[in-house]
XYZ file of C-alpha atoms in Angstrom:
225
model
C 107.909 -5.625 -222.987
C 103.665 -3.289 -224.138
C 101.472 -4.339 -224.520
C 97.870 -2.970 -225.188
C 95.178 -4.333 -223.933
C 91.277 -3.238 -226.163
C 88.865 -4.841 -223.929
C 85.316 -2.921 -223.424
C 84.668 -4.536 -219.707
C 86.273 -2.593 -216.897
C 86.125 -5.608 -214.962
C 87.708 -8.240 -217.483
C 90.627 -5.409 -218.552
C 91.303 -4.562 -215.285
C 91.456 -8.536 -214.685
C 94.048 -8.421 -217.474
C 95.860 -4.909 -217.337
C 97.060 -6.485 -213.053
C 97.676 -10.777 -213.849
C 100.262 -8.408 -217.239
C 101.514 -5.793 -214.899
C 102.394 -8.256 -211.770
C 104.347 -10.419 -215.146
C 106.157 -7.701 -215.431
C 104.392 -6.014 -218.502
C 103.184 -2.981 -219.702
C 99.704 -2.187 -219.772
C 97.416 0.137 -222.007
C 94.304 0.111 -222.079
C 91.002 1.379 -224.772
C 87.908 0.575 -223.869
C 86.587 0.531 -227.767
C 88.134 -0.060 -231.386
C 88.434 3.583 -231.953
C 90.229 4.356 -229.239
C 92.293 1.202 -229.540
C 93.109 1.997 -232.920
C 94.281 5.835 -231.784
C 97.232 4.023 -229.432
C 98.109 1.402 -232.010
C 98.624 3.389 -234.959
C 101.402 6.521 -232.268
C 102.500 3.909 -229.732
C 105.417 0.694 -229.898
C 102.691 -1.704 -228.340
C 104.667 -5.419 -229.005
C 101.568 -7.642 -229.157
C 97.707 -6.658 -228.852
C 95.390 -7.862 -226.627
C 91.751 -7.125 -228.200
C 87.923 -8.479 -227.121
C 86.230 -9.433 -230.554
C 82.931 -7.149 -229.469
C 83.353 -3.959 -228.924
C 81.052 -0.689 -229.285
C 81.778 1.042 -232.710
C 84.541 -0.901 -233.791
C 84.361 -4.404 -233.409
C 87.392 -6.790 -233.783
C 86.991 -7.731 -236.739
C 86.930 -4.129 -238.266
C 89.583 -2.968 -236.170
C 92.495 -6.254 -237.177
C 91.830 -5.267 -240.690
C 91.704 -1.247 -240.528
C 95.160 -2.100 -237.570
C 96.907 -3.312 -241.015
C 95.081 -2.418 -244.612
C 95.221 1.809 -242.985
C 97.676 2.061 -240.072
C 99.740 -0.376 -241.800
C 100.653 -1.995 -237.921
C 101.840 -5.579 -238.047
C 101.454 -5.373 -234.597
C 101.226 -9.372 -233.446
C 97.511 -9.449 -232.097
C 95.421 -12.058 -230.106
C 91.657 -11.863 -230.085
C 89.452 -12.667 -227.260
C 85.981 -13.476 -227.718
C 83.377 -16.046 -226.252
C 81.898 -16.911 -229.782
C 84.878 -19.999 -230.643
C 83.488 -21.650 -233.492
C 86.471 -22.391 -235.955
C 83.884 -20.175 -239.098
C 84.827 -17.716 -235.783
C 88.653 -18.626 -235.748
C 89.237 -18.587 -239.154
C 86.827 -15.277 -239.566
C 89.271 -13.998 -237.656
C 92.416 -14.616 -238.356
C 91.940 -13.801 -242.307
C 90.818 -10.661 -240.647
C 94.577 -10.375 -239.464
C 94.554 -11.469 -235.978
C 97.619 -14.238 -235.634
C 95.783 -15.903 -232.717
C 92.697 -16.753 -231.010
C 91.911 -17.255 -227.275
C 88.133 -18.239 -226.741
C 86.216 -17.198 -223.014
C 86.085 -17.416 -220.548
C 90.035 -18.526 -220.153
C 92.795 -18.735 -217.734
C 94.840 -16.500 -216.900
C 97.628 -19.428 -217.732
C 96.975 -19.875 -221.009
C 96.473 -16.198 -221.885
C 100.944 -16.037 -220.667
C 101.336 -18.778 -222.870
C 99.169 -17.653 -226.086
C 101.770 -14.294 -225.106
C 105.089 -16.040 -224.945
C 103.757 -18.581 -228.236
C 103.190 -15.797 -230.303
C 106.050 -13.771 -228.626
C 108.601 -15.390 -229.824
C 107.008 -15.754 -233.241
C 107.919 -12.032 -233.663
C 110.788 -12.723 -232.842
C 111.512 -15.468 -236.127
C 108.552 -13.174 -238.482
C 109.225 -9.863 -237.496
C 111.482 -7.584 -239.355
C 112.681 -3.829 -237.341
C 110.847 -5.285 -233.512
C 113.633 -3.182 -231.945
C 113.804 -0.191 -234.134
C 111.290 2.666 -232.825
C 110.531 5.421 -234.728
C 108.905 8.401 -234.259
C 108.638 12.303 -237.419
C 111.980 10.965 -239.864
C 114.177 10.176 -236.716
C 114.849 5.967 -235.939
C 116.255 4.668 -233.425
C 118.093 0.838 -233.738
C 117.910 -1.319 -229.961
C 120.195 -3.606 -231.649
C 122.676 -1.306 -232.995
C 122.222 1.368 -230.759
C 122.310 3.417 -234.121
C 120.409 6.879 -234.049
C 119.595 8.642 -237.613
C 117.662 11.068 -238.381
C 116.433 11.989 -242.232
C 119.113 9.124 -242.595
C 121.586 10.315 -241.620
C 123.697 8.496 -238.198
C 123.366 10.677 -235.416
C 126.403 9.349 -232.701
C 125.375 9.529 -229.237
C 127.615 8.466 -225.789
C 124.952 5.593 -223.912
C 123.863 7.961 -221.667
C 122.489 9.986 -224.655
C 121.215 7.176 -226.480
C 119.575 5.827 -223.598
C 118.023 8.873 -222.712
C 117.003 9.484 -225.911
C 115.148 5.468 -226.094
C 113.434 6.661 -223.737
C 111.657 10.083 -224.928
C 111.212 7.856 -227.924
C 109.338 4.866 -226.294
C 107.212 7.752 -223.937
C 106.538 9.563 -226.963
C 103.200 11.896 -227.296
C 103.857 11.750 -223.236
C 104.734 14.013 -220.572
C 108.016 13.081 -218.716
C 109.068 14.906 -215.182
C 113.050 14.413 -214.844
C 111.985 12.741 -211.763
C 110.529 10.762 -214.624
C 114.032 10.782 -216.735
C 116.064 10.869 -213.424
C 114.365 6.991 -212.224
C 114.197 5.088 -215.588
C 118.246 6.541 -217.202
C 120.223 7.158 -213.921
C 118.156 5.354 -211.588
C 118.262 8.413 -209.436
C 115.915 8.370 -206.542
C 113.765 11.852 -205.460
C 117.356 14.088 -206.006
C 115.940 16.575 -207.171
C 118.476 19.279 -206.516
C 120.490 18.222 -209.655
C 120.622 18.839 -213.198
C 121.872 16.011 -214.975
C 118.649 15.754 -216.798
C 118.998 19.733 -218.239
C 122.698 18.950 -218.789
C 122.374 15.903 -220.959
C 118.940 17.367 -222.655
C 120.389 19.743 -224.345
C 123.678 17.680 -225.305
C 120.917 15.750 -226.666
C 118.648 18.651 -228.879
C 122.327 19.741 -230.386
C 122.573 16.571 -232.045
C 119.064 15.697 -233.167
C 117.064 19.305 -233.157
C 119.380 21.703 -233.745
C 120.782 20.566 -237.757
C 116.992 19.989 -238.316
C 114.413 22.822 -239.199
C 111.883 20.273 -237.257
C 112.574 20.660 -233.668
C 111.121 17.200 -231.921
C 112.065 17.569 -228.500
C 109.971 20.479 -226.566
C 109.490 22.058 -223.040
C 106.657 21.651 -221.140
C 107.101 24.457 -218.599
C 106.780 23.433 -215.022
C 105.957 19.520 -215.912
C 108.473 17.799 -217.843
C 109.642 17.113 -221.342
C 108.189 15.279 -224.730
C 108.775 13.975 -227.846
C 106.098 14.515 -230.368
C 105.305 13.144 -234.190
């Protein structure tokens, strides 16, 4: 599960990141509202932990822009030392889904995260669907479409595409792919990645004008919007 932490205090942000990673979460960090919005708009996070007091764009503005401008409906857990009833109502009205006052116990943070993800699973649509440009990957049905046309993939091709799309706009190396798709560590002599990347490109890119899967020479591969 991928979580975005938007918190301008490095010590607090790193504390949250460390604790979440120890509990099996994948965590990205932003230290101001503007960077947080950029990350939230281009990645598929399942939860955003958001500080209210931020430089530049504060937490309330962040929520409003997240919901109204970039149309992201990822659950938001707002953190703040301002925890009066009026503060809570204002945050929820801006688009937050829950509110946790500072200081907090990490166990309570985990409990709020579990509650929000349970609620998300029952109320939000398309939470198990990844999208990049006109390509959509349905993780539940193991179904892929591009420009509305079905693309039939083998299981291994599907998992390779899923890994690339989950890491869209980020270069992944052949070793990253081997470890995460094939569970092969440090066997750089195999050409299985190149073979399957060619299979995938023939199905996902070749029939279309825009090419999503790109090679970064000497570094690996990247899927770009």
